[in-house]
Short mmCIF file of C-alpha atoms in Angstrom, two decimals:
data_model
loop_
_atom_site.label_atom_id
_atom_site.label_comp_id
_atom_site.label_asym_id
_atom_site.label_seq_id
_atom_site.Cartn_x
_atom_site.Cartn_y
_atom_site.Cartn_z
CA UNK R 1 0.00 0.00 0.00
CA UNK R 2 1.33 3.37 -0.78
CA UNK R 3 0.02 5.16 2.44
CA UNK R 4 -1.11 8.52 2.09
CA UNK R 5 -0.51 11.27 4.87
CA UNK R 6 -3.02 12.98 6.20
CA UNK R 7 -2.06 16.09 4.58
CA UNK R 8 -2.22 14.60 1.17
CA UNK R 9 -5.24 12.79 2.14
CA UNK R 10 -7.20 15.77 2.88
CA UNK R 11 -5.97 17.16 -0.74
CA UNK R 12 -6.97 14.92 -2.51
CA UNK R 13 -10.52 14.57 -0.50
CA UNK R 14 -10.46 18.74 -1.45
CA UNK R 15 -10.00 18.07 -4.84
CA UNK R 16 -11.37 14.58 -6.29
CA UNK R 17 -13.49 13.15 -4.33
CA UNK R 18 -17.13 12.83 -2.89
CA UNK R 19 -16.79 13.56 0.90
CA UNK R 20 -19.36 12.24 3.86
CA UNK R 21 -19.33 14.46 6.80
CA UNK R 22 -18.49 13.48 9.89
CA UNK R 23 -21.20 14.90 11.89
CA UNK R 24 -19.64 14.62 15.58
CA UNK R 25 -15.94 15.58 16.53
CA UNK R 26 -13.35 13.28 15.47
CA UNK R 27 -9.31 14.41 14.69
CA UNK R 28 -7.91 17.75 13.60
CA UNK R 29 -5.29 18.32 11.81
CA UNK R 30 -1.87 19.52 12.90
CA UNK R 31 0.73 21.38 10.60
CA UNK R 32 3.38 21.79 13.31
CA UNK R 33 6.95 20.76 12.14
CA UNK R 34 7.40 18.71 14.86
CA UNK R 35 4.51 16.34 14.32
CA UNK R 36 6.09 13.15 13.41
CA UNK R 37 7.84 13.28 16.96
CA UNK R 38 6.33 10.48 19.27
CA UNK R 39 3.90 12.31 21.77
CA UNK R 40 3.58 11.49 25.31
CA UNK R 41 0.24 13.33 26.03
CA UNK R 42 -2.08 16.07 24.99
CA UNK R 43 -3.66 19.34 26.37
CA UNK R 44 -6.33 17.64 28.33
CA UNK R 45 -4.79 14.19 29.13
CA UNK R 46 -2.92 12.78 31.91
CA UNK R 47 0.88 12.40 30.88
CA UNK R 48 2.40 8.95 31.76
CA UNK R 49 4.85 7.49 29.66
CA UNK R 50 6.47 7.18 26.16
CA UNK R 51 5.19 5.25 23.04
CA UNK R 52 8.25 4.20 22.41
CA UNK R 53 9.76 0.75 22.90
CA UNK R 54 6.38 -0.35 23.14
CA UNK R 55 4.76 -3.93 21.47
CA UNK R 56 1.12 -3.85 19.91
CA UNK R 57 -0.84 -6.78 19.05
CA UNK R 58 -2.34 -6.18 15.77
CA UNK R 59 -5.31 -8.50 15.47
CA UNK R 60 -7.69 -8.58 11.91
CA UNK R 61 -10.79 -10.33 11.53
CA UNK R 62 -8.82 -12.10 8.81
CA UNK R 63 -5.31 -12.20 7.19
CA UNK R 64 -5.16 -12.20 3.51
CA UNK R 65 -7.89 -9.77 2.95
CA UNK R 66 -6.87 -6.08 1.20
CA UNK R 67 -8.51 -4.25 3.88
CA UNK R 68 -6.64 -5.46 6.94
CA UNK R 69 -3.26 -5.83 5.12
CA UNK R 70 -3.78 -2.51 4.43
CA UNK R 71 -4.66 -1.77 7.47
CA UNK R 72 -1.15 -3.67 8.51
CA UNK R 73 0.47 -1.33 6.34
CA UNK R 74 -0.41 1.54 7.47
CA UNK R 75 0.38 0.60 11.30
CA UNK R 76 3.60 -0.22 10.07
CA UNK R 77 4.65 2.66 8.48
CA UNK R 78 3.80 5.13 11.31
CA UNK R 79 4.95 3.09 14.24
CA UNK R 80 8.31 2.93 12.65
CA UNK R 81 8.06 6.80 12.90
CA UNK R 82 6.74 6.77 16.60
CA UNK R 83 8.54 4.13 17.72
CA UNK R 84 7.04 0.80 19.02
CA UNK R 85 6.83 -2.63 17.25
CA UNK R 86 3.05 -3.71 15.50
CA UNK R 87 2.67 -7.38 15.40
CA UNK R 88 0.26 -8.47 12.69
CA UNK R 89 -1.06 -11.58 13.45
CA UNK R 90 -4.59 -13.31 12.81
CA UNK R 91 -6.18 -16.51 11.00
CA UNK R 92 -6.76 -17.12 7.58
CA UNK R 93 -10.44 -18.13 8.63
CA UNK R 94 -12.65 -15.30 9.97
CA UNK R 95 -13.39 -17.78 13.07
CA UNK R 96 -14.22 -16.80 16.94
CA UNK R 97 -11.65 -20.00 18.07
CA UNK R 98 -9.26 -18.18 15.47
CA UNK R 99 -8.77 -14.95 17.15
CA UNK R 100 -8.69 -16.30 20.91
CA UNK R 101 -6.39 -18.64 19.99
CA UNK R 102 -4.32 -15.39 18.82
CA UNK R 103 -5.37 -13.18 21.86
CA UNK R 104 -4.16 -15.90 24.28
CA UNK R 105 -0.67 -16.44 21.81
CA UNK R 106 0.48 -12.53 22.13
CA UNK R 107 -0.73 -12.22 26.16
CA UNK R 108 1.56 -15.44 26.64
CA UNK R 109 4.02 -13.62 24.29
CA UNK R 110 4.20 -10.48 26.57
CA UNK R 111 2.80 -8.05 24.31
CA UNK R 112 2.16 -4.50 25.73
CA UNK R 113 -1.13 -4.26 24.08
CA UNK R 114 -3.65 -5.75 21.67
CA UNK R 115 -5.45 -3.90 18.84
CA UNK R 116 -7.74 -5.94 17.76
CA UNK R 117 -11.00 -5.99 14.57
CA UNK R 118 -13.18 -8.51 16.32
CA UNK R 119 -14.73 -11.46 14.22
CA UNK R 120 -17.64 -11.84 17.07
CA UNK R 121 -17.54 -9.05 20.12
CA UNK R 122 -19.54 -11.90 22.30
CA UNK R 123 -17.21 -14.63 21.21
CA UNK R 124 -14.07 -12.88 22.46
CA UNK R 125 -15.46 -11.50 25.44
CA UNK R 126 -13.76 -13.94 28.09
CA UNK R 127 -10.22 -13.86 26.35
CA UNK R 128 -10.27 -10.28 26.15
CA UNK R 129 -11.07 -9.70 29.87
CA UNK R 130 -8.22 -11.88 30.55
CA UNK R 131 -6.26 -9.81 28.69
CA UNK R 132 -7.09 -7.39 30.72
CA UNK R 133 -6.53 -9.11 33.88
CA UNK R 134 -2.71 -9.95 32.46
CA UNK R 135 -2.24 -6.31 32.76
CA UNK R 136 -2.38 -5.94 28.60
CA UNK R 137 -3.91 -2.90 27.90
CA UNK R 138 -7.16 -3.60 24.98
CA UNK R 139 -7.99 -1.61 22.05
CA UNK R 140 -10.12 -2.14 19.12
CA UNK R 141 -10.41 -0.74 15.68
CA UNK R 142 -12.69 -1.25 12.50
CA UNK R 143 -15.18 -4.27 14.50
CA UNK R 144 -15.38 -3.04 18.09
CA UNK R 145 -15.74 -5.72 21.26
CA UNK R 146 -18.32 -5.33 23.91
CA UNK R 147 -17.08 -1.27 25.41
CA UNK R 148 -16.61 -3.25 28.90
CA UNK R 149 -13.91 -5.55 27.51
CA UNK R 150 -11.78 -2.78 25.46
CA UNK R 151 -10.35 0.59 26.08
CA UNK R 152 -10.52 2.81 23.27
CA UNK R 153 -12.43 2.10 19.83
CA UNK R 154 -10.90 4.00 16.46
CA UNK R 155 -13.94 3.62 14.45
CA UNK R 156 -14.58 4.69 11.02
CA UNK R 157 -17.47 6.49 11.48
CA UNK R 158 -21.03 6.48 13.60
CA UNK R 159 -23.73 3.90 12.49
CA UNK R 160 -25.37 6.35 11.04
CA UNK R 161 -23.47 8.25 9.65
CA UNK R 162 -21.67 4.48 7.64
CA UNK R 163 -25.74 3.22 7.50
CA UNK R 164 -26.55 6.88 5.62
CA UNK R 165 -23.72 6.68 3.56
CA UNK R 166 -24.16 2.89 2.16
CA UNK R 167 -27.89 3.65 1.19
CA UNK R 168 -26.46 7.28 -0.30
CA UNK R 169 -24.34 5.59 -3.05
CA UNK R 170 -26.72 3.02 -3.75
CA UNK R 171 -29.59 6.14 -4.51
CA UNK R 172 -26.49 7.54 -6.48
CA UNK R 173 -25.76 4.38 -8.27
CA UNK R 174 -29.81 3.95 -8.97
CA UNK R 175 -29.88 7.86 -10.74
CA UNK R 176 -27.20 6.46 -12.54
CA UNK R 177 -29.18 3.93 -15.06
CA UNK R 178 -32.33 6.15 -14.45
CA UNK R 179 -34.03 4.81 -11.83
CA UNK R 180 -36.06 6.83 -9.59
CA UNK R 181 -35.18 5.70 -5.89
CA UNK R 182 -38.00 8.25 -4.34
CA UNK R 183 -40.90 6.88 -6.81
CA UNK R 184 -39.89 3.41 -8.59
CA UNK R 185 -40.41 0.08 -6.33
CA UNK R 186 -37.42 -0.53 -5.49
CA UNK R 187 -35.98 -3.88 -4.50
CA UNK R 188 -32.47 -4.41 -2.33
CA UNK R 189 -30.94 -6.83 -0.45
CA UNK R 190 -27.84 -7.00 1.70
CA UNK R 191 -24.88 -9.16 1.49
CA UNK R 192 -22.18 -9.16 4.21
CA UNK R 193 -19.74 -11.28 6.15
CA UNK R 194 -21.65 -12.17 9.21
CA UNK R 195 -24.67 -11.87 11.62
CA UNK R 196 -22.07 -11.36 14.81
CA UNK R 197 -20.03 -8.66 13.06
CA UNK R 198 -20.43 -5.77 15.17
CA UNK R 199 -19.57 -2.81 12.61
CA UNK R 200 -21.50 -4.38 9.67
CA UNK R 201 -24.11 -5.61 11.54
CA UNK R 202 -24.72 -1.65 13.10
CA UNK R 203 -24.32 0.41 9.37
CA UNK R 204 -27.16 -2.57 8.62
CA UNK R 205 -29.23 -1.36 11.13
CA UNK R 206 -28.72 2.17 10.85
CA UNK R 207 -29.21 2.09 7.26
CA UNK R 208 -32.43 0.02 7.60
CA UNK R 209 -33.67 2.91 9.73
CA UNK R 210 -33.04 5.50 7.11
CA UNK R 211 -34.78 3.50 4.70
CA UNK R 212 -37.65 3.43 6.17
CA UNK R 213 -37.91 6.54 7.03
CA UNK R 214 -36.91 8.26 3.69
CA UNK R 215 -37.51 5.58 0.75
CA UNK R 216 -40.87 3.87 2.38
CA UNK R 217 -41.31 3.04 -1.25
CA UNK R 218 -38.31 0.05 -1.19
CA UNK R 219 -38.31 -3.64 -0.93
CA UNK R 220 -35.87 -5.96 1.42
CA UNK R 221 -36.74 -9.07 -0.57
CA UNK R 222 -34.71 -10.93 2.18
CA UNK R 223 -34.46 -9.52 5.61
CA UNK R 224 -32.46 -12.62 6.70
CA UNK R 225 -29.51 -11.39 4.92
CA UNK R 226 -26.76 -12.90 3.01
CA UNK R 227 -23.59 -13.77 4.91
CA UNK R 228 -20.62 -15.32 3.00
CA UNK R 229 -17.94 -15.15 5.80
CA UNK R 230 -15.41 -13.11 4.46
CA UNK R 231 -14.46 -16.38 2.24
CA UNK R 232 -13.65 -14.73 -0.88
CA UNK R 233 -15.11 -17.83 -3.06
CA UNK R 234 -18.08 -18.40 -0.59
CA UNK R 235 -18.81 -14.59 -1.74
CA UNK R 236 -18.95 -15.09 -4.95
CA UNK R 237 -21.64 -18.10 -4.62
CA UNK R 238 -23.23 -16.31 -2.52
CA UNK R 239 -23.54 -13.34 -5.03
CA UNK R 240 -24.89 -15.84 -7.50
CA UNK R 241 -27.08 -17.56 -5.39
CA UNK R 242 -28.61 -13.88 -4.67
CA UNK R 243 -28.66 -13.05 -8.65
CA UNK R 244 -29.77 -16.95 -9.16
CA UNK R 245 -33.15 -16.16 -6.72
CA UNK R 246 -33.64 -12.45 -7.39
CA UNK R 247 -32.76 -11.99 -10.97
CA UNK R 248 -34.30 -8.29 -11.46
CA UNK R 249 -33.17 -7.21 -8.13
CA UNK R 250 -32.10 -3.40 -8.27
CA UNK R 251 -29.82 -2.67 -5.54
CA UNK R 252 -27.43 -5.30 -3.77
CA UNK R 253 -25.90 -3.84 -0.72
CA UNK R 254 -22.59 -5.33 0.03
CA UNK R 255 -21.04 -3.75 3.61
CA UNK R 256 -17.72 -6.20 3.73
CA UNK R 257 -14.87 -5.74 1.53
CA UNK R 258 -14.75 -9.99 0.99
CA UNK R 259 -18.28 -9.33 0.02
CA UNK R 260 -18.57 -6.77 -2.01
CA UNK R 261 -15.95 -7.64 -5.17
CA UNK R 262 -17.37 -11.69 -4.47
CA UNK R 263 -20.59 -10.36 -5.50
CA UNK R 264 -19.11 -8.18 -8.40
CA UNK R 265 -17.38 -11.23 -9.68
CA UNK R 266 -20.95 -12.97 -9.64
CA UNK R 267 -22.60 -10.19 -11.29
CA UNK R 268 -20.09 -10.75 -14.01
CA UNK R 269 -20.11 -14.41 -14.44
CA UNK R 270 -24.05 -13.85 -14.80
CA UNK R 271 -23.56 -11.03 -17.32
CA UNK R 272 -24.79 -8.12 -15.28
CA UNK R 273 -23.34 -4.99 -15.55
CA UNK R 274 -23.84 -1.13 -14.11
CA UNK R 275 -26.71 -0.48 -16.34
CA UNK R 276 -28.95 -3.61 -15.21
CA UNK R 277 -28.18 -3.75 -11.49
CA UNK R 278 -26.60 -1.62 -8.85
CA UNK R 279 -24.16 -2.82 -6.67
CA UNK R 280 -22.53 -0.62 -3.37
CA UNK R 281 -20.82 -1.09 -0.26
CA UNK R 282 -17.74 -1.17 1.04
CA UNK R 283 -13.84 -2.23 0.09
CA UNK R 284 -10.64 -1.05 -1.03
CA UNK R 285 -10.61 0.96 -4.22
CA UNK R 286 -7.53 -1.49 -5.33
CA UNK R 287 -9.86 -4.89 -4.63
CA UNK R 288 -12.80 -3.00 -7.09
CA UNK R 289 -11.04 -0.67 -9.05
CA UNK R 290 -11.01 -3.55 -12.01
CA UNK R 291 -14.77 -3.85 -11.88
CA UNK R 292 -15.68 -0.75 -12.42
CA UNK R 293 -12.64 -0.63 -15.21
CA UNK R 294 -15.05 -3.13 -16.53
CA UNK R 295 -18.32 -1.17 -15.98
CA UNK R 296 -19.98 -3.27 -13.22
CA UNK R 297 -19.93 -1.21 -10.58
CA UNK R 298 -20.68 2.93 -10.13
CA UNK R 299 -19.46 3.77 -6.68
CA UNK R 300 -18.37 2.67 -3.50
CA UNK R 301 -16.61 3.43 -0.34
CA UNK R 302 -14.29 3.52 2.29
CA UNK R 303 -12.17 5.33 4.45
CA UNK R 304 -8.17 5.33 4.85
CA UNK R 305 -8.11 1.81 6.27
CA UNK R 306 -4.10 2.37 6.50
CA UNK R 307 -4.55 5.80 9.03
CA UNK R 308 -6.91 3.49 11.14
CA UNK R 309 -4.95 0.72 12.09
CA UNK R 310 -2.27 2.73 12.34
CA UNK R 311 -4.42 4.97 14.96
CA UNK R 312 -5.81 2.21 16.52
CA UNK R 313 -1.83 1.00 17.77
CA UNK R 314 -1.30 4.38 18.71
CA UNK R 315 -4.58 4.31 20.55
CA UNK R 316 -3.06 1.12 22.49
CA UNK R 317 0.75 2.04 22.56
CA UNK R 318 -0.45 5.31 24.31
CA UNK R 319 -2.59 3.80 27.33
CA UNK R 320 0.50 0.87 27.55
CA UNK R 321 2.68 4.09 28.34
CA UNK R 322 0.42 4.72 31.62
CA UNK R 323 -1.45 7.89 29.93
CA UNK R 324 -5.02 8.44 31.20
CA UNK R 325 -7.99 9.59 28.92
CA UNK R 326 -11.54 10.31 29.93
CA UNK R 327 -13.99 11.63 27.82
CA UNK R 328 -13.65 15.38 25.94
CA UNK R 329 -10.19 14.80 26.44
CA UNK R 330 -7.89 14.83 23.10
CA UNK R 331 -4.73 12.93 22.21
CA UNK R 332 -2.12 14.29 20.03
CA UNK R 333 -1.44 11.51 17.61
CA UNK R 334 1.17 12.31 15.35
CA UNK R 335 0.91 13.64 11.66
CA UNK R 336 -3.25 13.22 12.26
CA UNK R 337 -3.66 15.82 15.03
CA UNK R 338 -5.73 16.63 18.51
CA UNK R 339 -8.45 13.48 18.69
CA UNK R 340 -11.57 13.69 21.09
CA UNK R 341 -12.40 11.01 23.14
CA UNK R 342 -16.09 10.19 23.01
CA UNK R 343 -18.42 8.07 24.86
CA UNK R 344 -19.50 4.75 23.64
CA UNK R 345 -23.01 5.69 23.23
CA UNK R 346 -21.30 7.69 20.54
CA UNK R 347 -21.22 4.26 18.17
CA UNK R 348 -23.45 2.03 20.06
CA UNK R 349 -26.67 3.30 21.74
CA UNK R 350 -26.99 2.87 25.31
CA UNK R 351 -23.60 1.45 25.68
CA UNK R 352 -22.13 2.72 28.95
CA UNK R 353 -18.81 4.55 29.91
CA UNK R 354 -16.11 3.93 32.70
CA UNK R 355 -14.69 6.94 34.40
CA UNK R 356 -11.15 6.35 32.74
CA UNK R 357 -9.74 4.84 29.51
CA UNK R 358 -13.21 3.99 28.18
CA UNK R 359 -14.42 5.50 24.71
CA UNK R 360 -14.44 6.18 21.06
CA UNK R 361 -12.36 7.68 18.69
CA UNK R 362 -13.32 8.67 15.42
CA UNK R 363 -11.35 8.11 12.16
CA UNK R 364 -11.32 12.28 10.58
CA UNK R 365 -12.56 11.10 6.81
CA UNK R 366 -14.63 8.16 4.34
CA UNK R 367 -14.46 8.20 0.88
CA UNK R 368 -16.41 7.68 -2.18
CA UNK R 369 -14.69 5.67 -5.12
CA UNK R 370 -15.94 6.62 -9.07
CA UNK R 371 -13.99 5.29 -12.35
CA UNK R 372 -13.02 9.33 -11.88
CA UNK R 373 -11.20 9.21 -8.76
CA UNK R 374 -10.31 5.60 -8.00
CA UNK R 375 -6.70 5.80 -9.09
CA UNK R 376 -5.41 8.76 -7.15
CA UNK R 377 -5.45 5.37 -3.93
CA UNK R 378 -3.30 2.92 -3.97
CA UNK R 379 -4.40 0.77 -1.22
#
């Protein structure tokens, strides 16, 4: 992945492509020369220790896939600037026994901290606690755990503000072969990794919500959802099994980036293209970027997967130091700026707060991939 810094992030965002606002407070920039330096603290936290020398646990849902190991690259590239060690490991099956098996490996390994993009938040619950208990500080990033078992959550965006934005492109992609989404009966469906994903599972509901309230006039012809795993061949029978049962479906909504090219390939293999279906969701522009070369796709989205993970170890390095956060305060992470800490409730409704080291950080951008802006990203 050729990671992009935040400075030339925000560029190009200025100049090529379709922004979704953030709609709470998440990072701010900071153009001090200095800002590569490891930071210790903030304005409004409590000051422990360094980042450096420090060892995060960097845990995907699944190896192999082009959002993590971007995500991996990312992580790398900054901590090498700040100064403690990411260690990318995970499972080349998307499995609950997967990950604790590689929660338990890097506690027994002495890691400072764990990072991790849980497969099932419920599943990992117990091995996470013990984490805990070891005196290994817990962070999560891109599929949060239950807030009681973590520290701090990077998260791409709000539910609905990720639930909003998957419907948004799919309108777009509609208007596109002249459908009217605020008239025409329109039919959808979703197809995503799995029904214990937390992130997914949350933009799902969110975006369910919005339907309802703003396109009364659509169809879910299966409510149950389609889940292929994040198996990259499982998605693509999947996607033909949904093409196979729904043939004149109009709008596929694919929130996974296993799921979302899967179900492009099937489109293809059944000879579907951008003018007879729409298909949206979420993935890197490199895992996509061919299909709509090929005209099977319109849009779809993401944010800098790279910045994230390499946040999230930050996130985790910093609370290993002995710093102290409580919510409104703001961490200086280098070369992305002053980042507020939020409550939970912020991504989950309900979900509680502790007094210390408890919340929600949110990732500054997401993007919006066209045919006219999917080459200026290389990840």
């Amino acid at each position: 992945m050729s990671q992009l810094s935040r400075r030339n992030f925000c560029r190009l965002m200025g100049v090529s492509v379709a922004t979704v606002g953030l709609g709470l407070v998440g990072c701010g920039g900071s153009s001090s020369s200095d800002s590569s330096a490891p930071s210790t603290g903030s304005d409004s936290s409590t000051s422990g220790g360094d980042v450096a020398g420090k060892t995060v646990a960097f845990i995907p849902k699944v190896t192999g896939n082009a959002f993590f190991e971007s995500a991996n690259n990312g992580a790398q590239e900054h901590a090498q600037k700040w100064g403690f060690t990411v260690d990318y490991v995970g499972d080349s099956t998307a499995s609950v026994s997967a990950q604790v098996s590689v929660i338990n490996q890097e506690v027994a390994a002495g890691v400072d901290a764990l990072c991790i993009s849980t497969v099932d938040a419920n599943g990992v619950s117990d091995a996470l606690k013990k984490a805990t208990d070891s005196g290994v500080v817990v962070c999560t990033w891109d599929s949060d755990a239950n807030p009681e078992d973590r520290a701090l959550m990077v998260s791409q965006g709000t539910p609905d503000i990720l639930g909003k934005m998957l419907v948004d492109m799919g309108v777009d992609g509609l208007k596109q072969r002249g459908k009217d989404p605020e008239k025409d009966a329109i039919t959808y469906c979703w197809h995503y990794s799995q029904a214990t994903v937390t992130d997914q599972n949350s933009w799902h509901v969110a975006a369910e919500k919005y339907i309802s309230e703003t396109y009364p006039n659509w169809k879910n012809v299966h409510p149950d959802n389609y889940y292929s795993e994040q198996d990259a061949e499982k998605a693509i029978t999947i996607g033909e099994a949904v093409l196979d049962v729904y043939p004149d479906i109009d709008l596929i909504i694919c929130n996974d980036s296993t799921a979302l090219p899967g179900q492009l390939q099937a489109a293809e293999n059944k000879g579907y293209n951008e003018d007879t279906i729409t298909i949206t969701g979420f993935a890197s522009p490199n895992s996509v970027k061919q299909y709509c070369s090929n005209g099977t796709i319109y849009n779809w989205g993401l944010w800098d997967c790279g910045l994230q993970g390499a946040m999230g170890c930050y996130a985790a390095a910093y609370l290993a130091a002995g710093n102290k956060v409580k919510v409104g305060d703001k961490i200086n992470i280098p070369d992305v700026g002053e980042c507020e800490v939020l409550s939970n409730d912020s991504i989950a409704e309900g979900a509680t707060t502790k007094d210390e080291n408890n919340g929600v950080i949110l990732l500054p951008e997401r993007l919006v991939f066209t045919k006219d802006n999917m080459n200026d990203y290389d990840f």
